[in-house]
Tab-separated table of C-alpha atoms in Angstrom:
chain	number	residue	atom	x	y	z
A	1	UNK	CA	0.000	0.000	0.000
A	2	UNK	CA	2.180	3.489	-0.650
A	3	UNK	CA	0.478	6.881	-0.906
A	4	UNK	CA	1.657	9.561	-3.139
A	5	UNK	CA	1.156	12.997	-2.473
A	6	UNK	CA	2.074	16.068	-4.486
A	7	UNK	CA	4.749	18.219	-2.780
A	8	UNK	CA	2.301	20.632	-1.118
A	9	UNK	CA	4.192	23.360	0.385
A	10	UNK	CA	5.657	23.856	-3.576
A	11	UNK	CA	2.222	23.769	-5.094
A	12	UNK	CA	1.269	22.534	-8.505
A	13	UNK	CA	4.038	21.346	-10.535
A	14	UNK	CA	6.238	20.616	-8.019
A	15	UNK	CA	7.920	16.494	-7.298
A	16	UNK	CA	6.282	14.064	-6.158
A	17	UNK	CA	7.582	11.193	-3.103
A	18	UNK	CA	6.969	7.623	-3.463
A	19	UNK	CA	8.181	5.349	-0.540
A	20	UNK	CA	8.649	2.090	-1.237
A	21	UNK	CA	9.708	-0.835	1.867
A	22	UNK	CA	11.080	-4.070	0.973
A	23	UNK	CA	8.778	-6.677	1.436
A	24	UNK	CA	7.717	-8.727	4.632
A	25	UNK	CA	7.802	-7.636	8.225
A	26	UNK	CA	10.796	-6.393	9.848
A	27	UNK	CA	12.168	-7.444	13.335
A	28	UNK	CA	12.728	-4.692	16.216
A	29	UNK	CA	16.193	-4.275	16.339
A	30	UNK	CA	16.766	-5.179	12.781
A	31	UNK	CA	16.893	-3.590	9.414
A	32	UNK	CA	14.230	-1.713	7.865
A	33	UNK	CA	15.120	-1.014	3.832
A	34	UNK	CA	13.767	0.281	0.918
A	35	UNK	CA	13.971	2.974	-1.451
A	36	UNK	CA	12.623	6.607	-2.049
A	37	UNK	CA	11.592	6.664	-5.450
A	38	UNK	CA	11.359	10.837	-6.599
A	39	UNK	CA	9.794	12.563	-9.733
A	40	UNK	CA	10.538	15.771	-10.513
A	41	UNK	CA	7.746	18.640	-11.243
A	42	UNK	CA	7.434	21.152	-13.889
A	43	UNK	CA	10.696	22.672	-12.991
A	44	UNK	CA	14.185	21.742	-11.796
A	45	UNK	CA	14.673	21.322	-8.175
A	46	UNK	CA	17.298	21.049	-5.397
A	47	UNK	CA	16.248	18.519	-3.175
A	48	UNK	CA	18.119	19.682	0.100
A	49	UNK	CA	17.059	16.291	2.687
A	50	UNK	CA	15.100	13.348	2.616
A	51	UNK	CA	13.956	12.176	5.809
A	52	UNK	CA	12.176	9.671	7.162
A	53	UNK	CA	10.078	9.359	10.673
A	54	UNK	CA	8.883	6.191	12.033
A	55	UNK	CA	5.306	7.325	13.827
A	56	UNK	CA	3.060	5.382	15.771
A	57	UNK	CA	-0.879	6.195	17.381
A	58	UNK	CA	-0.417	6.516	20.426
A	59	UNK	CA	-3.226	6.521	23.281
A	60	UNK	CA	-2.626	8.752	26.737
A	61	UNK	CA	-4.704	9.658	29.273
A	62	UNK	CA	-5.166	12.560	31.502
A	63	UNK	CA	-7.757	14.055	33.796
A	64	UNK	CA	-10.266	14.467	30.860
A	65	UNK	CA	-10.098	11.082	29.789
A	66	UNK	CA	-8.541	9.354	26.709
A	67	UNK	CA	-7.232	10.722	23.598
A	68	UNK	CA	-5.309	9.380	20.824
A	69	UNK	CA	-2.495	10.877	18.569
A	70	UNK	CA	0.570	10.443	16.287
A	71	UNK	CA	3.890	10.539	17.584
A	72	UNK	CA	7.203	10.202	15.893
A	73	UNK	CA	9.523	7.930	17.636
A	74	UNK	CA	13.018	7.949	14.885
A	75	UNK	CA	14.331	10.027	12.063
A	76	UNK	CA	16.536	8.790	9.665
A	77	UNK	CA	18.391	10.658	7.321
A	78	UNK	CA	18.657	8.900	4.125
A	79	UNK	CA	19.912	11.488	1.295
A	80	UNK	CA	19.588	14.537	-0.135
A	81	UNK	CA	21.745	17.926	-1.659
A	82	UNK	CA	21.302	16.705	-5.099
A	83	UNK	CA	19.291	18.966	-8.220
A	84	UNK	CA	16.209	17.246	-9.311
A	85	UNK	CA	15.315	18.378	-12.835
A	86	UNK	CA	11.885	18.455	-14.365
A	87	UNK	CA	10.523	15.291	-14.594
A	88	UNK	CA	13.124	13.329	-13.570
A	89	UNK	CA	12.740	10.202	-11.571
A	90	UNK	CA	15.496	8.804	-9.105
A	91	UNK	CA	15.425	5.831	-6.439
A	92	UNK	CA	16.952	6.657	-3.324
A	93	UNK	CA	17.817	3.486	-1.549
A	94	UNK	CA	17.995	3.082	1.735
A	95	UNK	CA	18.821	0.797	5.202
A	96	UNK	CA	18.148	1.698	8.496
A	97	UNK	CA	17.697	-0.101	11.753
A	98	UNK	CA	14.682	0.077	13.582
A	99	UNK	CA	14.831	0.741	17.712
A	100	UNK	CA	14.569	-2.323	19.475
A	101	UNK	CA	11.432	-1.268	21.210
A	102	UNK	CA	9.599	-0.786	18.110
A	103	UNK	CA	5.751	-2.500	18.666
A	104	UNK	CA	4.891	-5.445	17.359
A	105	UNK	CA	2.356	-5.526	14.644
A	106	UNK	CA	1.518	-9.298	14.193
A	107	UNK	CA	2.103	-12.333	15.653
A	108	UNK	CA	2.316	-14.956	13.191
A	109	UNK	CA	1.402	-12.863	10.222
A	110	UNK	CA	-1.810	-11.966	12.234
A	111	UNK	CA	-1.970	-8.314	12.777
A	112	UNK	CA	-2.819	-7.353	16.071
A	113	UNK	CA	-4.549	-3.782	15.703
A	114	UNK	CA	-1.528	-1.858	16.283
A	115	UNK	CA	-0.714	1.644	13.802
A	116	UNK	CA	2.613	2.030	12.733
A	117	UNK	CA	3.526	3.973	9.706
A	118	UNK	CA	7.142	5.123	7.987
A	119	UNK	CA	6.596	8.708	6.921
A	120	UNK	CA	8.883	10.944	4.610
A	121	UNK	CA	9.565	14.207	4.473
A	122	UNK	CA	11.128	15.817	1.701
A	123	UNK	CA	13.478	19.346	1.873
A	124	UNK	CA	12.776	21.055	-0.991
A	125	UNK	CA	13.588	24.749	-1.518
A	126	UNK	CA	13.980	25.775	1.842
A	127	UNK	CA	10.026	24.042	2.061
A	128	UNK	CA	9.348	20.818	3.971
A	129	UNK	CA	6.182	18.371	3.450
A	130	UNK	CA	5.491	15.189	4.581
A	131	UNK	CA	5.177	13.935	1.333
A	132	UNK	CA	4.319	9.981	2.277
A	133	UNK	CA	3.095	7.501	4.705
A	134	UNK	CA	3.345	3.026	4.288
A	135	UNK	CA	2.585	1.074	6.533
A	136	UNK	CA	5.210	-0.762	8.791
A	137	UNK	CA	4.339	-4.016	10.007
A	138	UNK	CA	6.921	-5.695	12.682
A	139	UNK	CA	7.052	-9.372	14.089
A	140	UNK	CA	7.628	-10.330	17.284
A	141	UNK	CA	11.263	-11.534	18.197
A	142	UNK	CA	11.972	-15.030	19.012
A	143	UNK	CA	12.177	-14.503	22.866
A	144	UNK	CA	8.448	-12.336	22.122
A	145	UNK	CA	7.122	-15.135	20.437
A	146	UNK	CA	8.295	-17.838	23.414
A	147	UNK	CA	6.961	-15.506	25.842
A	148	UNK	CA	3.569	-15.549	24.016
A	149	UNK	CA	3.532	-19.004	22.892
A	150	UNK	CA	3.943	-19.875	26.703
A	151	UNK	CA	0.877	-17.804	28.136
A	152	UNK	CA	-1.421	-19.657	25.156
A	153	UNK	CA	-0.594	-23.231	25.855
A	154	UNK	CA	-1.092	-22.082	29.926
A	155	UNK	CA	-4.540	-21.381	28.824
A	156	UNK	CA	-4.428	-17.371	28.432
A	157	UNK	CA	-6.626	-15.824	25.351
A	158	UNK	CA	-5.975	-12.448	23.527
A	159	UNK	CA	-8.315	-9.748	24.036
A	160	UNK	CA	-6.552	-6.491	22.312
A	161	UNK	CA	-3.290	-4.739	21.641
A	162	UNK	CA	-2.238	-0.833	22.303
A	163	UNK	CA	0.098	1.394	22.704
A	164	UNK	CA	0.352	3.888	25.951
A	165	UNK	CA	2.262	7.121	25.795
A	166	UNK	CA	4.002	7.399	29.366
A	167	UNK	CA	6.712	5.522	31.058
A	168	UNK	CA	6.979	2.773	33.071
A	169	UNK	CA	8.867	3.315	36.017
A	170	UNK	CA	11.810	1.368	37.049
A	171	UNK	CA	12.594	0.327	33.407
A	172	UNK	CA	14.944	0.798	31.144
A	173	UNK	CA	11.885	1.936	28.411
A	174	UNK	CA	13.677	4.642	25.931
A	175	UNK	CA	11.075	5.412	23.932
A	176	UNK	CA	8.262	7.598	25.069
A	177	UNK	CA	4.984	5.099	24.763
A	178	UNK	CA	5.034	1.284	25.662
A	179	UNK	CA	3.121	-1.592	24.197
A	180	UNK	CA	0.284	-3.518	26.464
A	181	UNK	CA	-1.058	-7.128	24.862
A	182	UNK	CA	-3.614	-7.568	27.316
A	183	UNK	CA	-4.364	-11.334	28.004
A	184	UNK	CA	-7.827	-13.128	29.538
A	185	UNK	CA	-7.027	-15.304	32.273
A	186	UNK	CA	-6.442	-18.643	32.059
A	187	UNK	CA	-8.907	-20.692	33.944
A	188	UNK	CA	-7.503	-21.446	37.031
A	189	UNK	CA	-6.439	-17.553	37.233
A	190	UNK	CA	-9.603	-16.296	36.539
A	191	UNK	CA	-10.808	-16.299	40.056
A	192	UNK	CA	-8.351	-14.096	40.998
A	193	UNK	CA	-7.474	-11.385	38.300
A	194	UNK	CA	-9.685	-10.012	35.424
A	195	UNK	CA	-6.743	-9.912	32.733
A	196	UNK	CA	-3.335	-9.563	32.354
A	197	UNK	CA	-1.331	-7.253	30.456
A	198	UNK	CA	1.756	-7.702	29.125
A	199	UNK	CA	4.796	-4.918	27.962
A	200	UNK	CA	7.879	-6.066	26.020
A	201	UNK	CA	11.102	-3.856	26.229
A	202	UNK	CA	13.740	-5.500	24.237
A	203	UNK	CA	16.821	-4.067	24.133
A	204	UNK	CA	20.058	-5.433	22.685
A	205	UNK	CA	20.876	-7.773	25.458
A	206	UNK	CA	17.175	-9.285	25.648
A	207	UNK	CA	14.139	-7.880	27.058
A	208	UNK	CA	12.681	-6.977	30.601
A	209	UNK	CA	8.605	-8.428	30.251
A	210	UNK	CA	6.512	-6.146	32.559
A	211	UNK	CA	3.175	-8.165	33.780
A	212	UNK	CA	0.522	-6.189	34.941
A	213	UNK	CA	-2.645	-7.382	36.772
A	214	UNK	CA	-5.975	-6.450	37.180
A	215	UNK	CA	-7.276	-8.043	40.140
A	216	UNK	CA	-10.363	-9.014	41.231
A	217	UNK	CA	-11.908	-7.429	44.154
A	218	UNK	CA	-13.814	-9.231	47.034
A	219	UNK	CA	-17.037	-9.014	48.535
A	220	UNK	CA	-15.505	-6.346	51.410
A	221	UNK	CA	-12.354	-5.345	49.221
A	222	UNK	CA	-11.995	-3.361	45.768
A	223	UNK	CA	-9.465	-4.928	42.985
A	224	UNK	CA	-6.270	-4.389	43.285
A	225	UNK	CA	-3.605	-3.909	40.530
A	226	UNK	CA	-0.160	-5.889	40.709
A	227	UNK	CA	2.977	-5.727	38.763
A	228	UNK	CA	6.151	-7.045	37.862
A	229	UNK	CA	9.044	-6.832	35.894
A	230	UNK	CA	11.545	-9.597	34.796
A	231	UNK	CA	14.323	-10.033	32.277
A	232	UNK	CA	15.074	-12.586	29.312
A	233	UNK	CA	18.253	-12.744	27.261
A	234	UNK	CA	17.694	-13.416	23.685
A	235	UNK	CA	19.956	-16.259	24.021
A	236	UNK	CA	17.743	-18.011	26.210
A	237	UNK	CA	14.978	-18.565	24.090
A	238	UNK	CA	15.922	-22.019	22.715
A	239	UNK	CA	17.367	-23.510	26.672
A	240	UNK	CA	14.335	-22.834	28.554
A	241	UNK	CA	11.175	-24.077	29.957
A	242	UNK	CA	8.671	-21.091	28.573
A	243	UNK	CA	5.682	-23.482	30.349
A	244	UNK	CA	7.930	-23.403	33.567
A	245	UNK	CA	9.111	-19.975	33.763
A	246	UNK	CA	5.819	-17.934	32.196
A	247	UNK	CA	3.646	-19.708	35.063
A	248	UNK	CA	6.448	-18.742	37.480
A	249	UNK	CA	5.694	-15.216	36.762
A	250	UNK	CA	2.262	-15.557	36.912
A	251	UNK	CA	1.962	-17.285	40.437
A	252	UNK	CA	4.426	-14.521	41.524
A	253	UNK	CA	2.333	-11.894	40.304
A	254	UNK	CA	-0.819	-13.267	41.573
A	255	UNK	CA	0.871	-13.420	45.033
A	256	UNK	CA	2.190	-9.811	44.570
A	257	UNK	CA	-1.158	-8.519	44.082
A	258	UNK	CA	-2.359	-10.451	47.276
A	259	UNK	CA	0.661	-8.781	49.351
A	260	UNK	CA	-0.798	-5.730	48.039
A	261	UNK	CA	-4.078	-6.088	49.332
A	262	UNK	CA	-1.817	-5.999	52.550
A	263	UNK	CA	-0.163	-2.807	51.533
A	264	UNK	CA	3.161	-4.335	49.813
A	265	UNK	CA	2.112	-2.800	46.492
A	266	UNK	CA	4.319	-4.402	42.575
A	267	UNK	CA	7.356	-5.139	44.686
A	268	UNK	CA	8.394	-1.629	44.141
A	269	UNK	CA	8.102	-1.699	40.476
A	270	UNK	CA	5.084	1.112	39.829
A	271	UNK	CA	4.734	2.917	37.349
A	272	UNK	CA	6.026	6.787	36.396
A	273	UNK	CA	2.723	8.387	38.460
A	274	UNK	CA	3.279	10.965	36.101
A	275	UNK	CA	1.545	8.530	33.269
A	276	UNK	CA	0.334	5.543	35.264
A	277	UNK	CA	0.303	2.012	33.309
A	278	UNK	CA	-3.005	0.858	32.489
A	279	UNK	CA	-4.803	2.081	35.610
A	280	UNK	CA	-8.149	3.972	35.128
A	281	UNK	CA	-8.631	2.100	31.568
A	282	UNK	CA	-11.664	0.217	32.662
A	283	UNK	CA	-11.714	-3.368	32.553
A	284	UNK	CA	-11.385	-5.415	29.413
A	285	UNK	CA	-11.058	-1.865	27.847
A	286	UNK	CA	-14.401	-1.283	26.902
A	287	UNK	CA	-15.754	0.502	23.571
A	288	UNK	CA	-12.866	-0.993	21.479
A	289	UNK	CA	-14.690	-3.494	19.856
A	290	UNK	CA	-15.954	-7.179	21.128
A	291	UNK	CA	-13.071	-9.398	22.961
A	292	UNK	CA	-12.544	-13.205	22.585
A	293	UNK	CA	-13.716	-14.030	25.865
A	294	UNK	CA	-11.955	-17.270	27.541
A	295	UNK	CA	-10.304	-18.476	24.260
A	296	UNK	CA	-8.401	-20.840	25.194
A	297	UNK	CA	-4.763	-20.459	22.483
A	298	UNK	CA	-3.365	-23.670	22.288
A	299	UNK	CA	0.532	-21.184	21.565
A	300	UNK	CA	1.097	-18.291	19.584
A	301	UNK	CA	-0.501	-18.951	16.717
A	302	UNK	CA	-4.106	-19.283	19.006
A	303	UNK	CA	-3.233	-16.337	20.577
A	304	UNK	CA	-2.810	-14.744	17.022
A	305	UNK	CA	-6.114	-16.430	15.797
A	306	UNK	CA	-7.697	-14.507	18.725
A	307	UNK	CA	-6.392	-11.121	17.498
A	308	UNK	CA	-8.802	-11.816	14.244
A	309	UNK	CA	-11.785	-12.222	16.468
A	310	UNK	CA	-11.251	-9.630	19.298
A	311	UNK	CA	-10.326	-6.707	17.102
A	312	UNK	CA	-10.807	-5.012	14.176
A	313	UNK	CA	-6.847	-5.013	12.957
A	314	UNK	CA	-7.527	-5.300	9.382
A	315	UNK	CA	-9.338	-1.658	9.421
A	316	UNK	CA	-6.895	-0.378	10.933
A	317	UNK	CA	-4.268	-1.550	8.812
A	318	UNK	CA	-6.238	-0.426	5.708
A	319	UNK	CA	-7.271	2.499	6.710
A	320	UNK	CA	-3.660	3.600	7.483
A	321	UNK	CA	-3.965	6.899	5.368
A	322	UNK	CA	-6.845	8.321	7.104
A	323	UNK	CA	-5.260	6.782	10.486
A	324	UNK	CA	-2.255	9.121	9.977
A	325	UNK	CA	-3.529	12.022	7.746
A	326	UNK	CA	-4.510	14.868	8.928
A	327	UNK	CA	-3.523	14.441	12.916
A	328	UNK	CA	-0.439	16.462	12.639
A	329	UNK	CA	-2.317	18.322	15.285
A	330	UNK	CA	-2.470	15.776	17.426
A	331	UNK	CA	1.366	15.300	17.931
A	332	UNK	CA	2.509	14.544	21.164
C-alpha cells in the first residue's frame, strides 16, 4: 500500500515522493530497507534532505479522559543535496535499523490492531512536506514469540493490543509510549485477576517483560492492581522451559497482588505516576470493539487467531492513510 502525495508546500508542478519498503515484516532491532523513489515537477529542483520518521498512534490519558495521537519515535536521514530536474525520476535506496522497542504488529502474520507507519519528508527549496506515509508491520522476536507461545498453551486468550504514551517506572523503556497485549485469564487464574497485560522492552541484550494485573476485588475489598518486571536474554529462548518460567511469573504476580491487598504494592516496580500504566482504563477496555472471551490459544498462533476475532486489525491496517492524515495536530 504506498500513498503519493504532491509536494504541497511547492504547489502545482512541483515532485512528487513515493516510498517504497522491501517486502515482509521487519524485526525490532533489525533492518528496515527500501527505497525513495522521486519525480521531478514542472521545474528543476534542489532537493536539500530526505527524511524519514517512524510514527506510531499513540493513546494517553489525563484528567479528561482518553485521547489518541501520532507521535514520531526515529528520524533517519537517508539522502539529499542533489538537483532534481523536471521530470526526472530517481530511487533513493535506503537501510536503516529500527529501535529495538519498536511495537509489534503481528504475531504470526496476524496483525494485532496496532498503527505504525514510515513517513517521509522531503526538503525542498527551503520548504518541507510530509510527502508519504506506508505502513510498517513488525514481528515479534523469538524470545516475544516464546513468551507468548507460553501464556497460550497455559490457557491465556488475547483480548486487544495498544500502545500507551508514558513511562513505566523502574525500566529501562527509551522510547516515550510502551506496548500492552492484554491477556484473559487462564482458567484457574480467573478467580483471581480479570486480565493480564503484558509490555515487552527489548533491548540489545534481551528484554525486561513487565506483567501487569488487574485483580479481582472481594465481597468487602476493591481490585487491586499488581505488577512485575523480569528479564530474558535473547539467548535463552531455545534452553528454557517457557511453560515453567511464564507460570512462574504468573503465580508470583498473583501473590504480589495479594501482598498488596496488605499494603506491599508491585514489589516496588510502579509505574512513572506521572503517566500511570493501564490504571483507570476500565476493565477489558471497553468501547474498542468485542473481545474473545476465555479463548483458550493452544501457543502463539491461538493467541494470534484470537487477534482476528477480538479486534478489528484489518481496518486499521487499511485504513492507514486516514489513520495518519490529517492528525499532525495531534502530535505529542
Amino acid at each position: 500500500m504506498v500513498f503519493k502525495r504532491l509536494l504541497g508546500s511547492l504547489g502545482v508542478g512541483g515532485p512528487t515522493v513515493d516510498t517504497v519498503l522491501d517486502p515482509g515484516p521487519v524485526m525490532p532491532g533489525g533492518t528496515l530497507s527500501g527505497e525513495v523513489r522521486l519525480k521531478g515537477g514542472k521545474a528543476d529542483f534542489t532537493v536539500d534532505a530526505i527524511t524519514l520518521e517512524l510514527v506510531a498512534r499513540v493513546e494517553a490519558e489525563h484528567d479528561g479522559g482518553e485521547s489518541q495521537g501520532v507521535v514520531a519515535f526515529e528520524r533517519y536521514g537517508v539522502g539529499g543535496g542533489f538537483r532534481l530536474a523536471a521530470e526526472e525520476e530517481r530511487s533513493v535506496p535506503f537501510t536503516v535499523t529500527v529501535p529495538w522497542e519498536t511495537p509489534v504488529t503481528e504475531l504470526h502474520g496476524q496483525p494485532l490492531g496496532i498503527g505504525l507507519g514510515v513517513r517521509t519528508e522531503l526538503a525542498v527549496a527551503s520548504a518541507k512536506d510530509k510527502g508519504d506515509l506506508d505502513p510498517l508491520a513488525v514481528r515479534a522476536l523469538p524470545a516475544q514469540e516464546a513468551v507468548l507461545e507460553a501464556f497460550g498453551q497455559l490457557g491465556f486468550g488475547f483480548v486487544s493490543a495498544d500502545l500507551e504514551y508514558g513511562h513505566i517506572g523502574g525500566t529501562g523503556q527509551r522510547l516515550p509510549f510502551y506496548q500492552e497485549i492484554e491477556l484473559s485469564p487462564a482458567p484457574r487464574y480467573a478467580h483471581a485477576v480479570d486480565e493480564i497485560e503484558v509490555t515487552f522492552l527489548a533491548h540489545a541484550g534481551g528484554m525486561e517483560v513487565v506483567l501487569e494485573a488487574d485483580r479481582r476485588g472481594g465481597l468487602l475489598s476493591g481490585g487491586r492492581d499488581a505488577l512485575n518486571r523480569f528479564t530474558v536474554t535473547h539467548e535463552a529462548v531455545g534452553r528454557t522451559d517457557w511453560n515453567a518460567e511464564v507460570e512462574g511469573w504468573v503465580r508470583s504476580l498473583v501473590d504480589s497482588g495479594a501482598a498488596a491487598q496488605k499494603g506491599a504494592y508491585g514489589h516496588g516496580h510502579g509505574h512513572d505516576a506521572h503517566h500511570g500504566h493501564g490504571h483507570g482504563h476500565g476493565h477489558g477496555h471497553s468501547g474498542r470493539g468485542p473481545g474473545v472471551g476465555t479463548v483458550v490459544a493452544a501457543g502463539a498462533a491461538g493467541l494470534a487467531a484470537g487477534a482476528v476475532g477480538g479486534y478489528l486489525a484489518a481496518e486499521a491496517v487499511d485504513e492507514i492513510g486516514d489513520f495518519f492524515e490529517g492528525d499532525e495536530d495531534d502530535e505529542a
